[in-house]
XYZ file of C-alpha atoms in Angstrom:
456
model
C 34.034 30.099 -4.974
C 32.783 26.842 -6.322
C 29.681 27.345 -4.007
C 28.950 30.738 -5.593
C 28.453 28.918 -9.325
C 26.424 26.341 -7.813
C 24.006 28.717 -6.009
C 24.126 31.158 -9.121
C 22.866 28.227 -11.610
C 20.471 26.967 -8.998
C 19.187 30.638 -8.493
C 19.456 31.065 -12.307
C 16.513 29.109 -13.472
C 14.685 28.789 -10.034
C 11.783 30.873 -11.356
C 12.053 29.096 -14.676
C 10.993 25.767 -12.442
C 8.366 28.109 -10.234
C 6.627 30.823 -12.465
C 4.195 31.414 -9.161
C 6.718 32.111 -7.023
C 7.981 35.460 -7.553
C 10.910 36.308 -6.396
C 12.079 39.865 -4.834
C 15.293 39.115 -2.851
C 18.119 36.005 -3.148
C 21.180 36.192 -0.930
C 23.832 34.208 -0.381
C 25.881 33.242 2.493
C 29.281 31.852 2.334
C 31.326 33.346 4.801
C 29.241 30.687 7.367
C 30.526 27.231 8.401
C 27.559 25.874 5.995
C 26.941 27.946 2.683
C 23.384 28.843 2.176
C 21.208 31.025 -0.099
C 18.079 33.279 1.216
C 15.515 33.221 -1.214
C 12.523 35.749 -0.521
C 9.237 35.229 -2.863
C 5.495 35.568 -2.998
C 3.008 32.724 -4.019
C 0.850 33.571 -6.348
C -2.431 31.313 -7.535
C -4.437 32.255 -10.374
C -6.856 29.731 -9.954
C -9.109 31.084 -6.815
C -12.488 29.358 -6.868
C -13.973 32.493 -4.664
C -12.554 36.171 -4.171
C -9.814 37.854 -6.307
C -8.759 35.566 -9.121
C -5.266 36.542 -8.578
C -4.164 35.472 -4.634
C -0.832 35.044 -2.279
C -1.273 31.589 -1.294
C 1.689 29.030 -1.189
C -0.388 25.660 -1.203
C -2.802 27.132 -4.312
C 0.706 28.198 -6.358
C 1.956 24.760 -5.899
C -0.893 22.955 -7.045
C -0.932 25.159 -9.933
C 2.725 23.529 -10.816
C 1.541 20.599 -10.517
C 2.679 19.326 -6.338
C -0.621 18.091 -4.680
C -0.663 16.489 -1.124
C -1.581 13.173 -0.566
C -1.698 12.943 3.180
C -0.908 14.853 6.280
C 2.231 14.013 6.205
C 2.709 15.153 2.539
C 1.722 18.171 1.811
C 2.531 20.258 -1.373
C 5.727 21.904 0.354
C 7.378 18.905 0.999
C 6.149 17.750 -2.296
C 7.404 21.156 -3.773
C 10.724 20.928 -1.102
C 11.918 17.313 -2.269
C 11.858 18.376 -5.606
C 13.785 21.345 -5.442
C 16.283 19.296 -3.612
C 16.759 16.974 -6.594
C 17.353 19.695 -8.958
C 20.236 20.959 -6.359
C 21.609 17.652 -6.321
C 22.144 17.188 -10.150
C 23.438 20.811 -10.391
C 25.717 19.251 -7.435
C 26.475 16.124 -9.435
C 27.687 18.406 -12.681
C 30.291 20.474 -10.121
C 31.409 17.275 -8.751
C 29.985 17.813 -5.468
C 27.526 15.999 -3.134
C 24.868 17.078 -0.917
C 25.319 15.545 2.416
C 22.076 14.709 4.151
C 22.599 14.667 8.047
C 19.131 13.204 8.725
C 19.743 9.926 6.107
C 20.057 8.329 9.824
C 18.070 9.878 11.495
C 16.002 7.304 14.362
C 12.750 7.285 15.013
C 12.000 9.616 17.952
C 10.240 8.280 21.064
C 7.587 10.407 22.903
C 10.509 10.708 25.826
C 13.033 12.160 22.976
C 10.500 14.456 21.201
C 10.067 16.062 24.505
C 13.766 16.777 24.796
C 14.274 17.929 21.638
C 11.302 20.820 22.327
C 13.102 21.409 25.310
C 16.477 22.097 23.734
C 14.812 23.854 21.027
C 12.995 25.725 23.373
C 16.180 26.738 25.315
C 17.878 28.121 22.348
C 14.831 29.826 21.438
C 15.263 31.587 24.821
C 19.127 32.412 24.395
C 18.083 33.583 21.281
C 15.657 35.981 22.239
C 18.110 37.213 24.889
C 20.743 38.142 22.210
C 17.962 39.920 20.332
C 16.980 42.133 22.884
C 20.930 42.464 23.541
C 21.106 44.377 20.305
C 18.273 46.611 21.493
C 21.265 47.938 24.018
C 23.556 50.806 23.091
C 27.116 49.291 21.950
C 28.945 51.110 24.813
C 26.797 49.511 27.169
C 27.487 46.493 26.350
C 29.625 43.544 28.374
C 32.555 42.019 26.218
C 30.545 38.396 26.788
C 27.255 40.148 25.669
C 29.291 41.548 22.573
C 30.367 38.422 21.716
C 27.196 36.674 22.080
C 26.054 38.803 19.235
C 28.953 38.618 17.319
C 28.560 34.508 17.504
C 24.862 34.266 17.202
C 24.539 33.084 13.603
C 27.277 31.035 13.635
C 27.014 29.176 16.862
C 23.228 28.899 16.757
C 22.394 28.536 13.407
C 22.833 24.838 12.851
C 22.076 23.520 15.894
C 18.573 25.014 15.706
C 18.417 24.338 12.633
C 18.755 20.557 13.259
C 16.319 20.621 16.301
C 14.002 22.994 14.401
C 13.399 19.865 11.737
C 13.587 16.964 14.541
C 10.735 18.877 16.609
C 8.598 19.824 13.113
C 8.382 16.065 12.393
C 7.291 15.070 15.705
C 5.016 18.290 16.324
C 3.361 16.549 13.071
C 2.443 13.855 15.409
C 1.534 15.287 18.298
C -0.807 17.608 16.642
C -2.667 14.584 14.719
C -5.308 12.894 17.226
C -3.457 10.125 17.989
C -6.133 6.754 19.072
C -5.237 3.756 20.893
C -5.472 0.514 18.988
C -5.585 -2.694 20.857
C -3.618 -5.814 19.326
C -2.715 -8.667 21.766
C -1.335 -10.548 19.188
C 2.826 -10.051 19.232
C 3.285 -11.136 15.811
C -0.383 -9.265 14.571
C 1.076 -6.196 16.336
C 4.418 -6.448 14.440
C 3.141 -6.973 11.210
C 0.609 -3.757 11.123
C 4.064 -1.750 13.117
C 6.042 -2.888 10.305
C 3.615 -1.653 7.239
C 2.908 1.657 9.125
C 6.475 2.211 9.213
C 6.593 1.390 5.195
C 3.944 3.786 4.586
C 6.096 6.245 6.643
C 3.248 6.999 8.911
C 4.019 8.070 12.642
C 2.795 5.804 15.408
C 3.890 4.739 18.963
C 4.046 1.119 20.136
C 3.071 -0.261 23.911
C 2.941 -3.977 24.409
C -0.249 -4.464 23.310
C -1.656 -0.808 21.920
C -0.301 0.911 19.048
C -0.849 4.672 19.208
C -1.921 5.706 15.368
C -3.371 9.158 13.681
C -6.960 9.177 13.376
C -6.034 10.031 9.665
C -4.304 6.292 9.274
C -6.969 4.114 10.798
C -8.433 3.103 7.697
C -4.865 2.189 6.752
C -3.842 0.272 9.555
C -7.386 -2.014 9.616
C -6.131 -2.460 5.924
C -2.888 -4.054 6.625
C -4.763 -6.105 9.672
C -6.766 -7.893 7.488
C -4.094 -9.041 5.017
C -1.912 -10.389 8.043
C -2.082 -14.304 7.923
C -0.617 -16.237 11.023
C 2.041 -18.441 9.516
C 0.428 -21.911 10.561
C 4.472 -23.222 11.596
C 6.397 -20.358 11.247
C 7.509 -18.795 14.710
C 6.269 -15.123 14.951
C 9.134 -12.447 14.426
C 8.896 -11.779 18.172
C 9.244 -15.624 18.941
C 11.872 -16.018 16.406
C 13.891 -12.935 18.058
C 14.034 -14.543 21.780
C 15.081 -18.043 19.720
C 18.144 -16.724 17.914
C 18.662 -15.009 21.048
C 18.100 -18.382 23.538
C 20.764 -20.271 21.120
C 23.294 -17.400 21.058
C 23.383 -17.177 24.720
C 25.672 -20.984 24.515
C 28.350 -19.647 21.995
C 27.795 -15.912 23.612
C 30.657 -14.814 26.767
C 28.714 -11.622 27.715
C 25.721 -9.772 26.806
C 28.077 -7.614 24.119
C 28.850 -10.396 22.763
C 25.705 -11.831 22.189
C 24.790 -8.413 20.691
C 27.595 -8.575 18.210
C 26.484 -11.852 17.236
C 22.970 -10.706 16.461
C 24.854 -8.315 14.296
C 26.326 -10.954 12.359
C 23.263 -12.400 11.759
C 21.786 -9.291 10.089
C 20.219 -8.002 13.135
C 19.899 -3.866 13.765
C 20.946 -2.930 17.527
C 19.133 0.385 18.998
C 20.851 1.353 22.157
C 19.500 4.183 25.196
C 17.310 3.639 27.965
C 16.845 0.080 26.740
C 18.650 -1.999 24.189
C 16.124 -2.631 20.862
C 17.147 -4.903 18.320
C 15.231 -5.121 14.712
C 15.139 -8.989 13.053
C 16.435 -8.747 9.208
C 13.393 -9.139 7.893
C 11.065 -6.890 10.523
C 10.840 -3.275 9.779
C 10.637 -1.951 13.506
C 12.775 -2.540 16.719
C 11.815 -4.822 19.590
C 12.943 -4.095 22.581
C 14.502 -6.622 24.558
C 12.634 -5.971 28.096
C 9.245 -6.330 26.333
C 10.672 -10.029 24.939
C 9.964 -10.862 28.880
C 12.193 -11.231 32.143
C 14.636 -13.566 31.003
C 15.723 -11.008 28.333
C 16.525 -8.275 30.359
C 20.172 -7.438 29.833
C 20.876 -8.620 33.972
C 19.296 -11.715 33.677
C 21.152 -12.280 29.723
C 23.923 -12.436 31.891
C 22.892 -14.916 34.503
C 22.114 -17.237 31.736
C 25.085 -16.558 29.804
C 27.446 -17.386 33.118
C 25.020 -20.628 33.307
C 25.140 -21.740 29.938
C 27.498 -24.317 30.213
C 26.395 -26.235 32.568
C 24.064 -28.584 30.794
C 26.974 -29.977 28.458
C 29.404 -30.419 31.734
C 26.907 -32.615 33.288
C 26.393 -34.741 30.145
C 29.611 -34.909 29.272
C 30.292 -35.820 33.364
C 27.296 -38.766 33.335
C 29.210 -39.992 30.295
C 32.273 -40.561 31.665
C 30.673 -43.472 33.885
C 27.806 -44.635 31.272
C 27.666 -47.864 29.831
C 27.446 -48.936 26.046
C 23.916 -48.243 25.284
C 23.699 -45.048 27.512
C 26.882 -43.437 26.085
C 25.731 -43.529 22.759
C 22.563 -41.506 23.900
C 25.167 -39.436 25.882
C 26.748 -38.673 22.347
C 23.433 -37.774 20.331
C 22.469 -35.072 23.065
C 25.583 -33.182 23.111
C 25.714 -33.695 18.828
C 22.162 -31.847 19.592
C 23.434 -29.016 21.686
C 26.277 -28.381 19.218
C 23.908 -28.403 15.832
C 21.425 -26.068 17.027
C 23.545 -23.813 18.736
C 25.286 -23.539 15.187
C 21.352 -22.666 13.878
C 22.048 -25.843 11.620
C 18.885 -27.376 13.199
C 15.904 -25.376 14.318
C 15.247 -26.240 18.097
C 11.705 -27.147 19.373
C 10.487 -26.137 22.650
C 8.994 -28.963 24.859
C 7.245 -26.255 26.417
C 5.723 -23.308 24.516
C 5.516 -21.376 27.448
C 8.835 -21.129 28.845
C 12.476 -19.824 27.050
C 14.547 -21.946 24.838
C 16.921 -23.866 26.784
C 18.814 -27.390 26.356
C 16.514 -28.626 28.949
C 13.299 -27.328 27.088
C 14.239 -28.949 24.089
C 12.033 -31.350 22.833
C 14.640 -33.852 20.741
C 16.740 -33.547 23.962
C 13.780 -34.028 26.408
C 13.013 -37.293 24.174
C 16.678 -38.538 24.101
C 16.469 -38.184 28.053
C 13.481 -40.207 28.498
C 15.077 -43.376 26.503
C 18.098 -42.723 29.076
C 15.519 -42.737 32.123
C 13.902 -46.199 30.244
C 17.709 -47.699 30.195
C 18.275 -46.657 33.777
C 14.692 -48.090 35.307
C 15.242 -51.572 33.711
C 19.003 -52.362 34.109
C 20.117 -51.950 30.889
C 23.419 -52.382 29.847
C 23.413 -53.795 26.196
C 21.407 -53.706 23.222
C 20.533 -57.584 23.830
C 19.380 -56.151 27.173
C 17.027 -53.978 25.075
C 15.019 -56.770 23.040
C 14.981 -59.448 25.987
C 13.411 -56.607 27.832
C 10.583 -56.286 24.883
C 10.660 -60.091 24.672
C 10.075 -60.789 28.217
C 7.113 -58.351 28.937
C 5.350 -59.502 25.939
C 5.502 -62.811 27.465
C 4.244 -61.953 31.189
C 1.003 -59.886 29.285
C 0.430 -63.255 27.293
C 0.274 -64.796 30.486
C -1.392 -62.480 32.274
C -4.340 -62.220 29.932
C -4.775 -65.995 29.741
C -5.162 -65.647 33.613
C -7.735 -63.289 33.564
C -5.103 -60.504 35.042
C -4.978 -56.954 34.516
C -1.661 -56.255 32.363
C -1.960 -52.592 32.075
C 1.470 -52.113 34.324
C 3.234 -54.604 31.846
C 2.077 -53.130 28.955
C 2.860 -49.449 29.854
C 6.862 -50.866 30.942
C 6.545 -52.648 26.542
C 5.214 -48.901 25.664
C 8.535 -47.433 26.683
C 10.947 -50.346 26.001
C 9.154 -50.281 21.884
C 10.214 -46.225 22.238
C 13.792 -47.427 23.066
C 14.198 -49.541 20.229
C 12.729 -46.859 17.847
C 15.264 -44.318 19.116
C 18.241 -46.411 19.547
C 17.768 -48.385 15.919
C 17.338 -44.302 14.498
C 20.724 -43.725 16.431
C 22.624 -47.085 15.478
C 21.370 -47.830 12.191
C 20.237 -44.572 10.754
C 21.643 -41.128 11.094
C 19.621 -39.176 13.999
C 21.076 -35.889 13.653
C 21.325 -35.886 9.810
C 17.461 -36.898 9.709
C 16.544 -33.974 11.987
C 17.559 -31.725 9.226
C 16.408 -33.505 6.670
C 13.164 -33.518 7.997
C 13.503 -29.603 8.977
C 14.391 -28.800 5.052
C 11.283 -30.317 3.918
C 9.064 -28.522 6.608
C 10.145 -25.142 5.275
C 10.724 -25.951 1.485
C 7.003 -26.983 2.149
C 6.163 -23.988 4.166
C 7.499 -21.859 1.328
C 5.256 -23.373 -1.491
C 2.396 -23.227 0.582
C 3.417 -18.981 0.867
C 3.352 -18.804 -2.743
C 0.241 -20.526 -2.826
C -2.738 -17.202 -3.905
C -4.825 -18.813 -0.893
C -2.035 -18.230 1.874
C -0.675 -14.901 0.367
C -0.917 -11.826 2.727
């Protein structure tokens, strides 16, 4: 009953809001598992540039009340529609009631899905048509399932094509535009012009290196290519995916896991064919397989089962290390444990490969001073400076002779990169000053975005 005031008051003042649209016929439905009201009209524009000055044209008796379209995508119906839905929601709000929009959710639809929606739709279409030519049949001829076919028609098929009928009309939208390939080989260039597209609400399909746009949004897509900026240190969002992922596979006991964990961290998870996950601040999903091989959910695994290897061995070397070498022991796994807590941004020793303890570039460096202590016999931080002491003294020599000291001077190279790195370790705070030093990189970073001549 409370559905019959609402549609009444709506229906009430409907051509009130639309004096062009004239109304000949309203019904309503409420014996259905969703209420509804049939409203039957004719457009009328008064404006005709050419011909009768009084027409039946829908698009000229919207414009006359004032919805225009702005693009393809928004025409003066959906202008016209979105409006009319506003007014039902505050006659909604004033009963106490809600509209509930089932397509607030609603994913983006791959080519692959669009095509299996038209399908479906298609296949009720079919069924449909069957029924219809059903009731073409004398009753007596008719089979109890064919009867009941026709006696469940509306309300078995109404919603669901319905539902399809609105998936398919937004995607037909796209197929019919003339869709042109645009070539970006630049990941983060690709997801920057993906992710203002997708503000703008305009369709487009994404390859690894093409995105597939209307001919219609060309001009805007060059626009939002020519205000993207490469960050000078910032990681790309692409980059910056596969690093949160690289550190979450140490704290991470399966690939679900690891997923939840991106969760936590504000991510967006997409699951079918292939997993997708969207970074907080990117506005379109990545999918994993296109982050490269060692991303695919199989070899996530593999890695994951692997992960704690690294820390057994240096916590195993450790156990028979002298002094000097166990405090270098110490600062590694400190380093394992502070980035894999995202406390300290990791840097790869090389750009080319995944993030992993051994392509870390403050571990790589802490290994080298432990390869320097191993090839000279030290044992002691006296060790350290008679080393330094000592091949000062042979090159002194050496040069007074006439000799070539280059070998000497290369061994005083790496014992002077020892001292550096064990007096930052002893007498300062290493891990601390990694941090430090990381803060004032990106408090930097951030005044040089607000800076006019770096904005995007």
């Amino acid at each position: 009953m409370q559905c019959f005031f609402v549609f009444a008051y709506y229906m009430r003042e409907f051509e009130q809001r639309n004096p062009n649209l004239k109304v000949f016929n309203a019904v309503m439905h409420l014996d259905e598992s969703t209420p509804h009201l049939h409203i039957d009209f004719v457009p009328m524009a008064h404006k005709g540039q050419r011909g009768l000055s009084l027409k039946n044209s829908m698009s000229g008796a919207l414009r006359e009340q004032g919805f225009f379209s702005s693009n393809k995508m928004q025409n003066e119906w959906t202008a016209w529609s979105e409006s009319e839905r506003s007014v039902m929601e505050q006659i909604l709000l004033k009963h106490g009631l809600r509209r509930e929009d089932k397509n607030v959710h609603r994913q983006h639809l791959s080519v692959d899905d669009y095509k299996k929606a038209a399908q479906e739709a298609e296949n009720i279409r079919k069924i449909n048509a069957h029924i219809n030519e059903l009731k073409k049949k004398p009753i007596e001829e008719l089979t109890s399932y064919e009867a009941a076919l026709i006696k469940n028609q509306n309300d078995v098929m109404r919603e669901k094509v319905t539902e399809l009928r609105q998936q398919v009309e937004e995607m037909s939208k796209k197929a019919q535009a003339d869709f042109v390939p645009v070539n970006v080989y630049n990941p983060d260039k690709l997801q920057y012009i993906a992710d203002g597209l997708a503000r703008t609400k305009i369709p487009f399909v994404a390859e690894s290196n093409t995105l597939y746009i209307p001919d219609y949004a060309l001009e805007t897509a060059r626009a939002i290519s020519r205000h993207y900026k490469p960050s000078e240190n910032a990681p790309s969002i692409r980059e910056q995916i596969k690093l949160d992922i690289d550190r979450l596979v140490y704290s991470s006991a399966s690939v679900e896991d690891l997923l939840a964990r991106l969760k936590e961290r504000g991510y967006e998870i997409k699951r079918g064919k292939y997993i997708s996950v969207k970074a907080p601040s990117a506005e379109r999903f990545v999918r994993l397989k296109t982050l490269g091989e060692e991303y695919l959910p199989k070899n996530l695994e593999r890695r994951i089962a692997e992960s704690g290897r690294f820390v057994d061995c240096v916590h195993e070397k450790a156990q028979n290390a002298n002094p000097v070498e166990k405090r270098f022991h110490s600062v590694i796994l400190n380093v394992t444990t502070v980035v894999t807590q995202f406390r300290l941004e990791p840097k790869k020793s090389n750009a080319r490969r995944h993030y992993c303890f051994q392509n870390d570039e403050w571990i790589n460096y802490l290994s080298q001073q432990l390869l320097t202590i191993g090839d000279f016999g030290i044992t002691s931080r006296d060790d350290i400076y008679a080393k330094a002491q000592e091949l000062q003294h042979n090159i002194h020599v050496m040069r007074s002779k006439g000799d070539n000291p280059t070998e000497h001077e290369t061994a005083l190279k790496r014992i002077n990169k020892l001292i550096k790195a064990y007096e930052e370790i002893v007498e300062g705070n290493y891990i601390d000053n990694l941090i430090k030093a990381q803060k004032s990189r990106e408090a930097a970073a951030q005044r040089s975005e607000k800076s006019p001549k770096h904005k995007r």
